[in-house]
């Protein structure tokens, strides 16, 4: 009798173990392939950069949003399975290392320092530091013409300082809290030029409120290779690279460029080859 009791108890334990294992298998099966779970993928973008990544009353818009949506589609996720998460510049590496996001497409320039912390797919866009000036400004034709001009960038940015140190030592640096504030100053002639990446400038200038009022200088003062950041060692890198190649080959990449930057007359570089980092 005692032996039968032990055997019965063992059977119960075994049954419970099998049930728990089965439940665990079901949970794993339901997880998204990127590890975010629940058939969803979490993508980090900017929420405040028109033309690049912006949260609007209608949803999310911008070149990075279009690229990320296409990539997610190739990874097996429909648009309604994408969870968009704001990732500010200073938090991008931490967001990836913590697993807060599966990948980041947020005007994320590939640099040696960042490559020590995260992996990058791409590049998917070659941008350049440039200036935005008033459409009727005929005086600023080269970086040296910024000498004695009021040059604006956002507080904490190194863009204006780089121009001052390397190209226009007599430029009068002005720091505003946001790019929108710089644009208002440019429109009101409180400043003469705004500087940051040309893709970002084109995005702002393409807004309906500013259409036809500004133009890009076309100076190409630096090379900014935008990549899609993933956690170090993630197998997503290769899959995203394959998706980016498909986006270029089927014409979707150029359509996204024209849609988001076209109104500003942005003369984009050809789509970069995967792994080709222009220094």
Coordinates of C-alpha atoms in Angstrom, one line a residue:
X1 CA 0.0 0.0 0.0
X2 CA 2.8 2.3 0.9
X3 CA 4.6 1.7 -2.4
X4 CA 1.4 2.4 -4.3
X5 CA 1.0 5.8 -2.6
X6 CA 4.5 6.8 -3.5
X7 CA 4.0 5.7 -7.1
X8 CA 0.8 7.6 -7.3
X9 CA 2.4 10.7 -5.9
X10 CA 5.3 10.4 -8.4
X11 CA 2.7 10.2 -11.2
X12 CA 1.2 13.4 -10.1
X13 CA 4.5 15.2 -10.0
X14 CA 5.4 13.8 -13.4
X15 CA 2.1 15.0 -14.8
X16 CA 2.6 18.5 -13.4
X17 CA 6.1 18.6 -14.9
X18 CA 4.8 17.6 -18.3
X19 CA 2.1 20.2 -18.1
X20 CA 4.5 23.0 -17.1
X21 CA 6.9 22.0 -19.9
X22 CA 4.0 22.1 -22.4
X23 CA 2.9 25.6 -21.2
X24 CA 6.5 26.8 -21.5
X25 CA 6.6 25.5 -25.1
X26 CA 3.4 27.3 -26.0
X27 CA 4.7 30.6 -24.7
X28 CA 7.9 30.3 -26.6
X29 CA 6.0 29.5 -29.8
X30 CA 3.8 32.5 -29.4
X31 CA 6.8 34.8 -29.0
X32 CA 7.9 37.1 -31.8
X33 CA 10.9 35.9 -33.7
X34 CA 12.9 38.9 -32.5
X35 CA 12.3 38.2 -28.9
X36 CA 9.8 40.9 -28.1
X37 CA 7.0 38.4 -27.5
X38 CA 3.3 38.3 -28.4
X39 CA 3.8 38.5 -32.2
X40 CA 5.0 42.1 -31.9
X41 CA 8.3 43.8 -32.7
X42 CA 9.4 47.0 -30.9
X43 CA 11.2 49.6 -33.0
X44 CA 13.0 52.7 -31.7
X45 CA 12.5 55.9 -33.7
X46 CA 12.6 59.7 -33.1
X47 CA 9.2 61.2 -32.3
X48 CA 10.2 64.9 -33.0
X49 CA 12.0 65.0 -36.4
X50 CA 9.7 65.9 -39.3
X51 CA 10.6 63.9 -42.4
X52 CA 12.7 61.5 -40.3
X53 CA 10.6 60.2 -37.5
X54 CA 7.7 62.0 -36.0
X55 CA 4.6 61.2 -33.9
X56 CA 1.6 62.8 -35.4
X57 CA -2.2 62.8 -34.6
X58 CA -2.5 60.4 -37.6
X59 CA 0.3 58.1 -36.4
X60 CA 4.0 57.9 -37.2
X61 CA 5.6 59.4 -40.2
X62 CA 9.1 60.0 -41.8
X63 CA 11.8 58.3 -43.8
X64 CA 13.0 56.2 -40.8
X65 CA 9.5 55.1 -40.1
X66 CA 9.0 54.0 -43.8
X67 CA 12.4 52.1 -43.7
X68 CA 11.6 50.5 -40.4
X69 CA 8.1 49.5 -41.6
X70 CA 9.5 47.9 -44.7
X71 CA 12.2 46.0 -42.7
X72 CA 9.7 44.8 -40.2
X73 CA 7.5 43.5 -43.0
X74 CA 10.4 41.5 -44.4
X75 CA 10.9 40.1 -40.9
X76 CA 7.3 38.9 -40.9
X77 CA 5.5 41.7 -39.1
X78 CA 2.5 43.6 -40.3
X79 CA 2.3 47.4 -39.6
X80 CA -0.2 46.8 -36.8
X81 CA 2.4 44.4 -35.1
X82 CA 5.0 47.2 -34.8
X83 CA 5.3 48.9 -31.4
X84 CA 7.0 52.3 -31.9
X85 CA 9.1 53.5 -29.0
X86 CA 10.7 56.9 -28.7
X87 CA 14.5 56.6 -28.4
X88 CA 16.3 59.9 -27.9
X89 CA 19.9 60.1 -29.0
X90 CA 21.5 59.7 -25.6
X91 CA 19.4 56.6 -24.8
X92 CA 19.9 54.6 -28.0
X93 CA 22.7 52.3 -26.8
X94 CA 21.0 51.7 -23.5
X95 CA 17.7 50.9 -25.1
X96 CA 19.3 48.1 -27.2
X97 CA 21.4 46.7 -24.4
X98 CA 18.4 46.5 -22.1
X99 CA 16.2 44.9 -24.8
X100 CA 13.7 47.7 -24.7
X101 CA 13.7 47.7 -28.5
X102 CA 14.5 45.1 -31.2
X103 CA 16.1 47.6 -33.5
X104 CA 16.5 51.3 -33.9
X105 CA 16.1 53.5 -37.0
X106 CA 16.5 57.0 -35.7
X107 CA 19.0 59.1 -37.7
X108 CA 21.6 56.9 -36.1
X109 CA 25.0 57.6 -37.5
X110 CA 27.5 54.7 -37.6
X111 CA 30.6 55.7 -35.7
X112 CA 33.6 53.6 -34.3
X113 CA 32.6 54.5 -30.8
X114 CA 29.0 53.3 -31.2
X115 CA 30.2 50.1 -33.0
X116 CA 31.9 49.1 -29.8
X117 CA 28.5 49.0 -28.1
X118 CA 26.0 48.0 -30.7
X119 CA 25.9 46.3 -34.1
X120 CA 24.7 48.2 -37.2
X121 CA 22.8 47.0 -40.3
X122 CA 23.2 49.2 -43.3
X123 CA 24.0 52.0 -43.9
X124 CA 20.7 52.8 -45.5
X125 CA 21.3 56.6 -46.0
X126 CA 24.4 58.8 -46.5
X127 CA 23.6 62.2 -45.1
X128 CA 25.9 65.2 -44.7
X129 CA 26.1 68.1 -42.4
X130 CA 24.7 71.1 -44.2
X131 CA 23.0 74.5 -43.6
X132 CA 19.5 75.7 -44.2
X133 CA 19.1 79.3 -45.4
X134 CA 16.3 81.5 -46.6
X135 CA 15.2 80.8 -50.1
X136 CA 16.0 84.3 -51.3
X137 CA 19.5 84.4 -49.6
X138 CA 22.1 84.8 -52.4
X139 CA 25.0 85.8 -50.0
X140 CA 25.7 82.3 -48.5
X141 CA 27.2 80.2 -51.3
X142 CA 29.9 78.3 -49.4
X143 CA 30.8 77.5 -45.8
X144 CA 33.2 80.5 -45.7
X145 CA 30.3 82.8 -46.3
X146 CA 29.1 81.9 -42.8
X147 CA 31.8 84.2 -41.4
X148 CA 30.1 87.0 -39.5
X149 CA 26.7 85.4 -40.0
X150 CA 24.5 84.1 -37.2
X151 CA 24.6 80.4 -37.2
X152 CA 22.1 78.4 -35.2
X153 CA 21.9 74.8 -33.9
X154 CA 20.1 73.2 -31.0
X155 CA 21.5 73.4 -27.4
X156 CA 24.0 70.6 -26.9
X157 CA 24.7 69.9 -30.5
X158 CA 28.2 70.1 -31.9
X159 CA 27.2 70.9 -35.4
X160 CA 27.5 74.7 -35.2
X161 CA 30.7 74.4 -33.2
X162 CA 32.3 72.2 -35.9
X163 CA 31.5 74.7 -38.6
X164 CA 33.0 77.5 -36.4
X165 CA 36.2 75.6 -35.6
X166 CA 36.9 74.2 -39.0
X167 CA 35.3 76.3 -41.7
X168 CA 34.0 79.7 -40.5
X169 CA 35.9 80.9 -37.4
X170 CA 34.1 84.3 -37.4
X171 CA 30.6 82.8 -37.4
X172 CA 28.4 83.9 -34.6
X173 CA 27.0 80.8 -32.9
X174 CA 23.5 80.9 -31.6
X175 CA 22.0 78.1 -29.5
X176 CA 18.2 77.5 -29.5
X177 CA 16.3 74.9 -27.6
X178 CA 14.8 73.2 -30.7
X179 CA 15.2 73.1 -34.4
X180 CA 11.7 74.5 -34.8
X181 CA 12.9 77.6 -32.8
X182 CA 15.9 77.9 -35.1
X183 CA 13.5 77.8 -38.1
X184 CA 11.4 80.5 -36.6
X185 CA 14.5 82.6 -36.1
X186 CA 15.6 81.9 -39.6
X187 CA 12.3 83.0 -41.0
X188 CA 12.3 86.2 -38.9
X189 CA 15.9 87.0 -39.9
X190 CA 17.1 86.7 -36.3
X191 CA 19.6 84.2 -37.6
X192 CA 21.1 83.6 -41.0
X193 CA 21.6 79.8 -41.2
X194 CA 20.7 76.6 -39.4
X195 CA 23.1 73.6 -39.4
X196 CA 22.7 69.9 -38.8
X197 CA 22.4 66.8 -41.0
X198 CA 20.9 67.7 -44.5
X199 CA 18.3 64.9 -44.1
X200 CA 17.0 66.5 -40.9
X201 CA 17.0 70.0 -42.4
X202 CA 15.1 68.7 -45.5
X203 CA 12.5 67.1 -43.3
X204 CA 11.9 70.4 -41.4
X205 CA 11.9 72.5 -44.6
X206 CA 9.4 70.0 -46.2
X207 CA 6.7 70.9 -43.7
X208 CA 3.7 72.6 -45.2
X209 CA 4.2 75.7 -43.1
X210 CA 7.7 76.3 -44.4
X211 CA 7.3 75.1 -48.0
X212 CA 9.3 77.3 -50.4
X213 CA 10.7 79.5 -47.6
X214 CA 14.1 77.8 -47.2
X215 CA 16.7 76.0 -49.2
X216 CA 19.7 73.7 -48.5
X217 CA 23.2 75.0 -49.0
X218 CA 24.4 71.7 -50.4
X219 CA 27.8 72.1 -48.7
X220 CA 28.2 68.4 -47.6
X221 CA 30.5 69.3 -44.7
X222 CA 30.6 65.8 -43.2
X223 CA 29.5 62.3 -44.0
X224 CA 26.8 60.7 -41.8
X225 CA 26.2 57.1 -42.5
X226 CA 22.7 56.2 -41.0
X227 CA 22.5 52.6 -39.8
X228 CA 19.9 50.4 -38.1
X229 CA 21.1 49.6 -34.6
X230 CA 20.7 46.2 -33.1
X231 CA 21.9 44.6 -29.9
X232 CA 25.5 43.4 -30.1
X233 CA 25.7 39.9 -31.5
X234 CA 22.0 39.9 -32.7
X235 CA 21.2 37.7 -35.7
X236 CA 18.8 40.5 -36.8
X237 CA 21.7 42.4 -38.4
X238 CA 22.0 40.0 -41.4
X239 CA 18.2 39.8 -41.8
X240 CA 17.8 43.6 -41.8
X241 CA 20.6 43.9 -44.3
X242 CA 18.8 41.6 -46.6
X243 CA 15.6 43.6 -46.2
X244 CA 17.4 46.9 -46.9
X245 CA 18.9 45.4 -50.1
X246 CA 15.4 44.4 -51.2
X247 CA 14.0 47.9 -50.4
X248 CA 16.6 49.5 -52.7
X249 CA 16.2 46.9 -55.5
X250 CA 12.4 47.2 -55.7
X251 CA 12.3 51.0 -55.7
X252 CA 10.7 51.4 -52.3
X253 CA 13.8 53.2 -50.9
X254 CA 13.7 55.9 -53.5
X255 CA 10.0 56.4 -53.1
X256 CA 10.5 56.9 -49.4
X257 CA 13.2 59.5 -50.1
X258 CA 11.0 61.4 -52.5
X259 CA 8.0 61.3 -50.3
X260 CA 9.7 62.6 -47.1
X261 CA 12.4 64.9 -48.5
X262 CA 11.3 65.9 -51.9
X263 CA 9.5 69.2 -51.1
X264 CA 12.7 70.7 -49.8
X265 CA 14.6 69.9 -53.0
X266 CA 16.9 67.5 -51.2
X267 CA 19.5 66.1 -53.5
X268 CA 20.1 62.7 -51.9
X269 CA 23.1 60.5 -52.4
X270 CA 22.4 57.1 -54.1
X271 CA 21.4 54.3 -51.8
X272 CA 24.6 53.2 -50.1
X273 CA 25.9 49.6 -50.4
X274 CA 25.5 47.5 -47.3
X275 CA 28.7 47.7 -45.2
X276 CA 30.1 50.6 -47.1
X277 CA 30.9 53.2 -44.5
X278 CA 32.0 56.5 -46.1
X279 CA 34.4 58.3 -43.9

